[in-house]
């Protein structure tokens, strides 16, 4: 509990930094001012090794311990905001129209900065902390970019950790889970090409709308009839565009949607089945169809057993075992920290943001126009990262 108490002394300055980032949000790969502030603060805290060579606006900072050899741990925070118009009215609301820190990455950045401040001041740990301030988590490829730019070759990690705040979990409580904790996410697009013509003479046309609706039905059957109910899988068709008028059959139909699952095997199987469904349904009626996947997809976020246990120990030492859930439910949202976990063992977990709700009593969740990071958990998150280092072997 000592670490937490020491960090709490810095709460006023932590709040100041967190709210400043909140007021001036920046979208993925545009976090130049946030990046500059992170670098400036790290220098002020006495961190000697700072590297800005990754993913446009990424920052890596290395803090070696003074107790000799030990593992090198990656501690990661994301820095980007979302293209959402904020509806809060407090002073630190976004100054930038249409851009908002609605996912709490302002808080994540601040928690990691204060872990850096504490670790730079108290180097009583083994091994090395590699702090990763990552841009562009919100579906625009920040983690992939950092990895492509060679962050893991330049700074080989034994394990890596990240924390996301979560509305609905009590303030300052922790939640972890071994195995997959967040889903894979793939966007898919289907284009069906037929032959347009008079709606009164359908036999002279090839109707893409008919094929689109059959594919739509087929997708429901794939999920319910061809996959085990014990393996979470969601396929949602979210768009269908076809036709311009009531008396002509269109030439093309376009559909798109999203696939979420916790297992790479299920993901691969579903994609293969979807491709067969699309091609064979179109063929059956003499049309052509093509399935394509979005450029940006995320694998499932899969925690490794040893690192989950170490994460639970670290959280226990900060808030006590009664406030740490080691077996939370997985979420079918996705997270690009999954790319780090594909390469190295580690643990992604949640820290409770509390239960703030709207006037109607609905929980204000992530990506909500009235969301705000809960400042009270800043020292708790920072203390968790510090504890991971203090227990490092
Ligand atoms: Zn988000
Ligand atoms: Zn987020």
Tab-separated table of C-alpha atoms and ligand atoms in Angstrom:
chain	number	residue	atom	x	y	z
A	1	UNK	CA	0.000	0.000	0.000
A	2	UNK	CA	3.023	2.312	0.459
A	3	UNK	CA	3.532	2.854	-3.243
A	4	UNK	CA	-0.082	3.887	-3.629
A	5	UNK	CA	0.157	6.350	-0.724
A	6	UNK	CA	3.299	7.918	-2.209
A	7	UNK	CA	1.689	8.224	-5.625
A	8	UNK	CA	-1.425	9.815	-4.110
A	9	UNK	CA	0.715	12.770	-3.045
A	10	UNK	CA	1.047	13.592	-6.727
A	11	UNK	CA	-2.700	13.374	-7.397
A	12	UNK	CA	-3.209	17.152	-7.961
A	13	UNK	CA	-0.481	17.298	-10.625
A	14	UNK	CA	-1.702	14.019	-12.157
A	15	UNK	CA	-5.192	15.509	-12.483
A	16	UNK	CA	-3.724	18.613	-14.056
A	17	UNK	CA	-1.908	16.586	-16.733
A	18	UNK	CA	-4.835	14.229	-17.368
A	19	UNK	CA	-7.266	17.123	-17.842
A	20	UNK	CA	-4.851	19.002	-20.083
A	21	UNK	CA	-4.627	15.955	-22.374
A	22	UNK	CA	-8.428	15.695	-22.213
A	23	UNK	CA	-8.869	19.352	-23.274
A	24	UNK	CA	-6.571	18.967	-26.272
A	25	UNK	CA	-7.403	15.552	-27.747
A	26	UNK	CA	-5.581	14.299	-30.835
A	27	UNK	CA	-6.603	11.505	-33.219
A	28	UNK	CA	-4.430	8.474	-34.077
A	29	UNK	CA	-0.967	9.285	-35.505
A	30	UNK	CA	-1.635	12.993	-34.866
A	31	UNK	CA	-0.730	12.949	-31.172
A	32	UNK	CA	2.136	15.433	-31.682
A	33	UNK	CA	1.375	17.727	-28.737
A	34	UNK	CA	0.601	14.775	-26.469
A	35	UNK	CA	3.848	13.120	-27.565
A	36	UNK	CA	5.809	16.335	-26.907
A	37	UNK	CA	4.307	16.655	-23.461
A	38	UNK	CA	5.093	13.009	-22.639
A	39	UNK	CA	8.721	13.507	-23.716
A	40	UNK	CA	9.046	16.763	-21.766
A	41	UNK	CA	7.623	15.196	-18.604
A	42	UNK	CA	9.808	12.080	-18.885
A	43	UNK	CA	12.905	14.333	-19.108
A	44	UNK	CA	11.683	16.349	-16.125
A	45	UNK	CA	11.303	13.095	-14.133
A	46	UNK	CA	14.915	12.109	-14.844
A	47	UNK	CA	14.333	9.394	-17.464
A	48	UNK	CA	17.543	9.297	-19.535
A	49	UNK	CA	16.644	7.009	-22.421
A	50	UNK	CA	13.765	8.317	-24.529
A	51	UNK	CA	13.151	7.193	-28.111
A	52	UNK	CA	10.637	8.706	-30.551
A	53	UNK	CA	11.467	6.621	-33.616
A	54	UNK	CA	8.248	4.621	-33.767
A	55	UNK	CA	4.890	4.989	-35.480
A	56	UNK	CA	4.959	8.741	-36.117
A	57	UNK	CA	4.045	9.818	-32.597
A	58	UNK	CA	5.083	6.833	-30.434
A	59	UNK	CA	7.411	7.214	-27.450
A	60	UNK	CA	9.525	4.532	-25.761
A	61	UNK	CA	11.283	5.234	-22.458
A	62	UNK	CA	13.678	2.874	-20.705
A	63	UNK	CA	14.189	2.885	-16.924
A	64	UNK	CA	16.732	0.374	-15.615
A	65	UNK	CA	16.460	-0.820	-12.005
A	66	UNK	CA	19.378	-0.650	-9.556
A	67	UNK	CA	19.101	-4.218	-8.191
A	68	UNK	CA	20.767	-6.001	-11.097
A	69	UNK	CA	19.601	-8.523	-13.640
A	70	UNK	CA	15.946	-9.319	-14.138
A	71	UNK	CA	13.282	-9.436	-16.824
A	72	UNK	CA	12.646	-6.553	-19.194
A	73	UNK	CA	8.969	-5.653	-18.922
A	74	UNK	CA	7.023	-3.601	-21.445
A	75	UNK	CA	4.411	-1.299	-19.871
A	76	UNK	CA	2.111	0.184	-22.456
A	77	UNK	CA	-0.382	3.063	-22.575
A	78	UNK	CA	-2.356	4.370	-25.555
A	79	UNK	CA	-2.599	8.116	-26.296
A	80	UNK	CA	-5.204	8.732	-29.021
A	81	UNK	CA	-8.674	10.259	-28.925
A	82	UNK	CA	-11.829	9.496	-30.945
A	83	UNK	CA	-13.775	11.407	-33.623
A	84	UNK	CA	-16.691	12.066	-31.238
A	85	UNK	CA	-18.266	15.410	-30.264
A	86	UNK	CA	-18.030	15.714	-26.491
A	87	UNK	CA	-21.221	16.646	-24.631
A	88	UNK	CA	-19.719	17.310	-21.207
A	89	UNK	CA	-19.835	20.823	-19.853
A	90	UNK	CA	-17.023	20.833	-17.289
A	91	UNK	CA	-14.026	23.105	-17.739
A	92	UNK	CA	-11.680	20.428	-19.058
A	93	UNK	CA	-14.045	19.342	-21.872
A	94	UNK	CA	-12.506	19.036	-25.328
A	95	UNK	CA	-11.511	22.300	-27.017
A	96	UNK	CA	-11.504	20.593	-30.388
A	97	UNK	CA	-14.844	20.196	-32.168
A	98	UNK	CA	-15.566	16.578	-33.094
A	99	UNK	CA	-12.618	15.099	-31.197
A	100	UNK	CA	-12.796	13.665	-27.715
A	101	UNK	CA	-10.964	11.449	-25.244
A	102	UNK	CA	-13.966	9.147	-24.890
A	103	UNK	CA	-11.977	5.998	-24.126
A	104	UNK	CA	-9.808	7.280	-21.281
A	105	UNK	CA	-6.483	7.145	-23.105
A	106	UNK	CA	-5.776	10.547	-21.484
A	107	UNK	CA	-5.896	8.672	-18.149
A	108	UNK	CA	-3.819	5.728	-19.412
A	109	UNK	CA	-1.074	8.101	-20.599
A	110	UNK	CA	-1.063	9.918	-17.248
A	111	UNK	CA	-0.951	6.671	-15.215
A	112	UNK	CA	2.079	5.460	-17.168
A	113	UNK	CA	3.791	8.867	-16.882
A	114	UNK	CA	3.488	8.726	-13.087
A	115	UNK	CA	4.701	5.142	-12.999
A	116	UNK	CA	7.744	6.512	-14.893
A	117	UNK	CA	8.152	9.333	-12.396
A	118	UNK	CA	8.038	6.924	-9.449
A	119	UNK	CA	10.321	4.321	-11.047
A	120	UNK	CA	12.884	6.957	-12.087
A	121	UNK	CA	12.950	8.209	-8.509
A	122	UNK	CA	12.954	4.769	-6.786
A	123	UNK	CA	15.059	2.406	-8.835
A	124	UNK	CA	14.815	-0.404	-6.281
A	125	UNK	CA	13.829	-3.095	-8.741
A	126	UNK	CA	15.448	-5.790	-10.858
A	127	UNK	CA	15.613	-5.720	-14.635
A	128	UNK	CA	14.304	-2.937	-16.821
A	129	UNK	CA	11.062	-1.108	-17.446
A	130	UNK	CA	10.346	-0.255	-21.083
A	131	UNK	CA	7.474	2.215	-21.159
A	132	UNK	CA	5.575	2.286	-24.430
A	133	UNK	CA	3.377	5.291	-25.186
A	134	UNK	CA	1.506	4.028	-28.230
A	135	UNK	CA	-0.441	6.142	-30.717
A	136	UNK	CA	-3.532	5.241	-32.697
A	137	UNK	CA	-5.177	2.417	-30.748
A	138	UNK	CA	-8.710	3.219	-31.994
A	139	UNK	CA	-8.745	0.982	-35.058
A	140	UNK	CA	-6.083	2.807	-37.048
A	141	UNK	CA	-3.083	0.551	-36.577
A	142	UNK	CA	-0.851	2.049	-33.850
A	143	UNK	CA	0.394	-1.205	-32.313
A	144	UNK	CA	1.077	-2.783	-35.736
A	145	UNK	CA	3.009	0.353	-36.784
A	146	UNK	CA	5.201	0.314	-33.684
A	147	UNK	CA	5.950	-3.370	-34.207
A	148	UNK	CA	6.616	-2.860	-37.937
A	149	UNK	CA	8.980	-0.015	-37.042
A	150	UNK	CA	10.982	-2.512	-35.015
A	151	UNK	CA	10.146	-1.627	-31.412
A	152	UNK	CA	10.377	-5.267	-30.301
A	153	UNK	CA	13.738	-5.823	-32.040
A	154	UNK	CA	15.252	-2.681	-30.571
A	155	UNK	CA	13.793	-3.363	-27.102
A	156	UNK	CA	13.394	-7.131	-26.659
A	157	UNK	CA	10.775	-7.707	-23.950
A	158	UNK	CA	10.326	-10.741	-21.716
A	159	UNK	CA	6.701	-9.797	-21.088
A	160	UNK	CA	4.351	-6.861	-21.587
A	161	UNK	CA	1.425	-5.369	-19.693
A	162	UNK	CA	-1.364	-2.896	-20.389
A	163	UNK	CA	-4.317	-1.582	-18.437
A	164	UNK	CA	-7.653	-0.207	-19.682
A	165	UNK	CA	-10.136	1.648	-17.511
A	166	UNK	CA	-13.611	0.124	-17.460
A	167	UNK	CA	-16.871	1.868	-16.546
A	168	UNK	CA	-19.143	-0.492	-14.614
A	169	UNK	CA	-16.300	-2.028	-12.601
A	170	UNK	CA	-16.125	-0.386	-9.142
A	171	UNK	CA	-13.687	2.513	-8.888
A	172	UNK	CA	-10.109	1.302	-8.485
A	173	UNK	CA	-10.908	-2.425	-8.558
A	174	UNK	CA	-8.998	-4.661	-10.976
A	175	UNK	CA	-10.199	-7.411	-13.313
A	176	UNK	CA	-8.120	-9.944	-15.236
A	177	UNK	CA	-8.642	-13.195	-17.059
A	178	UNK	CA	-6.317	-15.910	-18.350
A	179	UNK	CA	-6.598	-16.703	-22.078
A	180	UNK	CA	-8.618	-14.485	-24.409
A	181	UNK	CA	-9.904	-11.359	-22.649
A	182	UNK	CA	-10.884	-9.333	-25.752
A	183	UNK	CA	-12.160	-10.522	-29.125
A	184	UNK	CA	-10.644	-10.516	-32.557
A	185	UNK	CA	-12.234	-8.019	-34.883
A	186	UNK	CA	-12.501	-8.239	-38.669
A	187	UNK	CA	-14.451	-6.011	-40.994
A	188	UNK	CA	-15.831	-7.779	-44.046
A	189	UNK	CA	-17.202	-6.501	-47.330
A	190	UNK	CA	-19.233	-8.404	-49.920
A	191	UNK	CA	-19.781	-7.155	-53.448
A	192	UNK	CA	-22.336	-8.978	-55.590
A	193	UNK	CA	-22.414	-8.272	-59.307
A	194	UNK	CA	-25.486	-9.219	-61.369
A	195	UNK	CA	-27.262	-7.805	-64.397
A	196	UNK	CA	-29.602	-4.852	-64.152
A	197	UNK	CA	-32.857	-4.550	-66.025
A	198	UNK	CA	-36.604	-3.955	-65.900
A	199	UNK	CA	-38.205	-4.999	-62.606
A	200	UNK	CA	-41.205	-6.385	-64.509
A	201	UNK	CA	-38.973	-8.728	-66.491
A	202	UNK	CA	-36.768	-10.244	-63.754
A	203	UNK	CA	-35.969	-13.336	-65.847
A	204	UNK	CA	-33.898	-11.079	-68.125
A	205	UNK	CA	-31.796	-9.837	-65.176
A	206	UNK	CA	-29.490	-11.306	-62.505
A	207	UNK	CA	-30.770	-9.902	-59.221
A	208	UNK	CA	-27.991	-9.064	-56.712
A	209	UNK	CA	-30.481	-8.168	-53.976
A	210	UNK	CA	-31.878	-11.705	-53.931
A	211	UNK	CA	-28.355	-13.086	-53.517
A	212	UNK	CA	-27.525	-10.502	-50.813
A	213	UNK	CA	-30.547	-11.493	-48.720
A	214	UNK	CA	-29.721	-15.196	-49.078
A	215	UNK	CA	-26.140	-14.549	-47.986
A	216	UNK	CA	-27.504	-12.547	-45.057
A	217	UNK	CA	-29.682	-15.509	-44.005
A	218	UNK	CA	-26.826	-17.913	-44.587
A	219	UNK	CA	-24.591	-15.992	-42.199
A	220	UNK	CA	-27.147	-16.468	-39.393
A	221	UNK	CA	-27.093	-20.205	-40.092
A	222	UNK	CA	-23.286	-20.361	-40.134
A	223	UNK	CA	-23.137	-18.977	-36.614
A	224	UNK	CA	-26.025	-20.963	-35.137
A	225	UNK	CA	-25.625	-24.303	-36.989
A	226	UNK	CA	-21.933	-24.670	-37.755
A	227	UNK	CA	-20.190	-23.325	-34.655
A	228	UNK	CA	-20.313	-24.564	-31.093
A	229	UNK	CA	-22.443	-22.458	-28.728
A	230	UNK	CA	-19.558	-22.755	-26.249
A	231	UNK	CA	-17.246	-20.726	-28.493
A	232	UNK	CA	-18.269	-17.053	-28.538
A	233	UNK	CA	-18.831	-15.806	-32.082
A	234	UNK	CA	-20.671	-12.743	-33.362
A	235	UNK	CA	-21.174	-11.889	-37.012
A	236	UNK	CA	-23.172	-8.714	-37.562
A	237	UNK	CA	-24.156	-7.478	-41.003
A	238	UNK	CA	-24.408	-3.737	-40.526
A	239	UNK	CA	-24.859	-2.393	-44.058
A	240	UNK	CA	-26.666	-3.440	-47.228
A	241	UNK	CA	-26.757	-1.077	-50.198
A	242	UNK	CA	-28.582	-1.908	-53.409
A	243	UNK	CA	-30.698	-0.204	-56.045
A	244	UNK	CA	-31.907	3.306	-56.818
A	245	UNK	CA	-35.526	2.994	-57.813
A	246	UNK	CA	-38.618	0.806	-57.487
A	247	UNK	CA	-38.935	-0.419	-61.054
A	248	UNK	CA	-35.402	-1.518	-61.937
A	249	UNK	CA	-33.299	-4.417	-60.734
A	250	UNK	CA	-29.884	-3.105	-59.704
A	251	UNK	CA	-26.584	-4.288	-61.102
A	252	UNK	CA	-24.723	-4.491	-57.791
A	253	UNK	CA	-25.310	-5.021	-54.093
A	254	UNK	CA	-22.820	-4.288	-51.336
A	255	UNK	CA	-22.885	-5.619	-47.783
A	256	UNK	CA	-20.512	-5.137	-44.896
A	257	UNK	CA	-20.251	-6.109	-41.274
A	258	UNK	CA	-18.023	-7.279	-38.469
A	259	UNK	CA	-16.795	-10.620	-37.099
A	260	UNK	CA	-15.889	-11.012	-33.389
A	261	UNK	CA	-14.560	-14.116	-31.688
A	262	UNK	CA	-12.161	-15.155	-28.925
A	263	UNK	CA	-10.444	-17.939	-30.865
A	264	UNK	CA	-8.112	-17.803	-33.850
A	265	UNK	CA	-9.390	-21.251	-34.962
A	266	UNK	CA	-13.013	-20.090	-34.929
A	267	UNK	CA	-12.009	-16.885	-36.717
A	268	UNK	CA	-10.213	-18.744	-39.527
A	269	UNK	CA	-13.006	-21.321	-39.881
A	270	UNK	CA	-15.696	-18.622	-40.080
A	271	UNK	CA	-13.797	-16.594	-42.695
A	272	UNK	CA	-13.397	-19.707	-44.860
A	273	UNK	CA	-17.102	-20.592	-44.475
A	274	UNK	CA	-18.136	-17.030	-45.259
A	275	UNK	CA	-16.070	-17.074	-48.430
A	276	UNK	CA	-17.722	-20.347	-49.545
A	277	UNK	CA	-21.168	-19.016	-48.690
A	278	UNK	CA	-20.628	-15.817	-50.678
A	279	UNK	CA	-19.171	-17.527	-53.762
A	280	UNK	CA	-21.513	-20.507	-53.853
A	281	UNK	CA	-24.710	-18.528	-53.228
A	282	UNK	CA	-23.845	-16.134	-56.043
A	283	UNK	CA	-22.889	-19.043	-58.353
A	284	UNK	CA	-26.164	-20.832	-57.677
A	285	UNK	CA	-28.053	-17.931	-59.294
A	286	UNK	CA	-25.505	-17.160	-62.009
A	287	UNK	CA	-24.024	-14.037	-60.386
A	288	UNK	CA	-20.525	-13.203	-59.190
A	289	UNK	CA	-19.648	-12.185	-55.653
A	290	UNK	CA	-16.465	-11.352	-53.805
A	291	UNK	CA	-15.631	-11.312	-50.110
A	292	UNK	CA	-12.894	-9.000	-48.873
A	293	UNK	CA	-11.632	-8.229	-45.394
A	294	UNK	CA	-10.828	-4.759	-44.045
A	295	UNK	CA	-7.226	-3.604	-44.026
A	296	UNK	CA	-7.292	-3.221	-40.265
A	297	UNK	CA	-8.249	-6.211	-38.194
A	298	UNK	CA	-7.258	-7.247	-34.696
A	299	UNK	CA	-6.461	-10.713	-33.416
A	300	UNK	CA	-7.974	-11.737	-30.061
A	301	UNK	CA	-6.188	-10.332	-26.993
A	302	UNK	CA	-4.837	-13.449	-25.299
A	303	UNK	CA	-3.220	-13.313	-21.842
A	304	UNK	CA	-0.578	-15.842	-20.794
A	305	UNK	CA	-0.991	-17.765	-17.527
A	306	UNK	CA	2.215	-16.754	-15.741
A	307	UNK	CA	1.784	-13.052	-16.547
A	308	UNK	CA	-1.901	-13.052	-15.474
A	309	UNK	CA	-0.793	-14.417	-12.099
A	310	UNK	CA	1.935	-11.783	-11.819
A	311	UNK	CA	-0.592	-9.084	-12.768
A	312	UNK	CA	-3.008	-10.334	-10.087
A	313	UNK	CA	-0.192	-10.272	-7.490
A	314	UNK	CA	0.735	-6.728	-8.468
A	315	UNK	CA	-2.901	-5.570	-8.269
A	316	UNK	CA	-3.397	-7.388	-4.925
A	317	UNK	CA	-0.467	-5.495	-3.467
A	318	UNK	CA	-2.013	-2.169	-4.529
A	319	UNK	CA	-5.696	-2.572	-3.577
A	320	UNK	CA	-5.957	-5.874	-1.644
A	321	UNK	CA	-7.210	-9.270	-2.838
A	322	UNK	CA	-10.858	-8.403	-2.129
A	323	UNK	CA	-10.727	-5.767	-4.878
A	324	UNK	CA	-9.157	-7.924	-7.577
A	325	UNK	CA	-11.144	-10.280	-9.805
A	326	UNK	CA	-8.834	-12.816	-11.457
A	327	UNK	CA	-11.594	-14.440	-13.512
A	328	UNK	CA	-13.576	-11.688	-15.181
A	329	UNK	CA	-15.651	-12.224	-18.312
A	330	UNK	CA	-14.131	-11.646	-21.738
A	331	UNK	CA	-15.436	-8.749	-23.852
A	332	UNK	CA	-16.298	-9.003	-27.544
A	333	UNK	CA	-14.774	-5.571	-28.104
A	334	UNK	CA	-11.244	-5.573	-29.494
A	335	UNK	CA	-7.882	-4.052	-28.649
A	336	UNK	CA	-4.669	-3.661	-30.629
A	337	UNK	CA	-2.441	-4.618	-27.668
A	338	UNK	CA	-3.292	-8.072	-29.081
A	339	UNK	CA	-0.467	-7.538	-31.609
A	340	UNK	CA	2.069	-7.291	-28.786
A	341	UNK	CA	0.577	-10.375	-27.110
A	342	UNK	CA	0.887	-12.334	-30.366
A	343	UNK	CA	4.656	-11.851	-30.136
A	344	UNK	CA	5.401	-11.896	-26.417
A	345	UNK	CA	3.669	-13.166	-23.276
A	346	UNK	CA	1.831	-10.655	-21.179
A	347	UNK	CA	-1.389	-9.501	-19.583
A	348	UNK	CA	-4.062	-6.967	-20.524
A	349	UNK	CA	-6.418	-6.074	-17.699
A	350	UNK	CA	-9.043	-3.627	-16.502
A	351	UNK	CA	-9.131	-1.046	-13.743
A	352	UNK	CA	-12.598	0.037	-12.627
A	353	UNK	CA	-13.661	3.551	-13.664
A	354	UNK	CA	-16.727	3.438	-11.365
A	355	UNK	CA	-20.422	3.734	-12.119
A	356	UNK	CA	-21.104	7.240	-13.446
A	357	UNK	CA	-24.473	7.268	-15.191
A	358	UNK	CA	-26.719	9.557	-17.231
A	359	UNK	CA	-29.728	11.367	-15.734
A	360	UNK	CA	-31.861	8.439	-16.934
A	361	UNK	CA	-29.667	6.066	-14.949
A	362	UNK	CA	-27.795	4.437	-17.834
A	363	UNK	CA	-24.114	3.684	-17.298
A	364	UNK	CA	-21.817	6.051	-19.203
A	365	UNK	CA	-19.582	3.588	-21.009
A	366	UNK	CA	-16.486	3.930	-23.162
A	367	UNK	CA	-17.002	5.939	-26.386
A	368	UNK	CA	-20.019	7.746	-24.854
A	369	UNK	CA	-20.341	11.494	-25.517
A	370	UNK	CA	-20.450	12.131	-21.754
A	371	UNK	CA	-17.679	9.757	-20.752
A	372	UNK	CA	-14.804	11.036	-18.621
A	373	UNK	CA	-11.842	9.229	-17.085
A	374	UNK	CA	-12.154	8.971	-13.294
A	375	UNK	CA	-9.200	10.921	-11.848
A	376	UNK	CA	-9.359	9.023	-8.538
A	377	UNK	CA	-7.943	5.910	-10.210
A	378	UNK	CA	-4.845	7.647	-11.607
A	379	UNK	CA	-2.605	6.730	-8.635
A	380	UNK	CA	-4.088	3.211	-8.528
A	381	UNK	CA	-3.164	2.481	-12.152
A	382	UNK	CA	0.290	4.025	-11.746
A	383	UNK	CA	0.877	1.961	-8.574
A	384	UNK	CA	-0.066	-1.225	-10.464
A	385	UNK	CA	2.657	-0.615	-13.079
A	386	UNK	CA	5.152	0.241	-10.316
A	387	UNK	CA	4.248	-2.973	-8.429
A	388	UNK	CA	4.836	-5.071	-11.558
A	389	UNK	CA	8.398	-3.727	-11.565
A	390	UNK	CA	8.937	-3.978	-7.806
A	391	UNK	CA	8.036	-7.692	-7.861
A	392	UNK	CA	10.055	-8.318	-11.045
A	393	UNK	CA	12.595	-11.163	-10.902
B	1	LIG	ZN1	-11.818	2.898	-27.432
B	2	LIG	ZN1	-9.496	2.421	-25.331
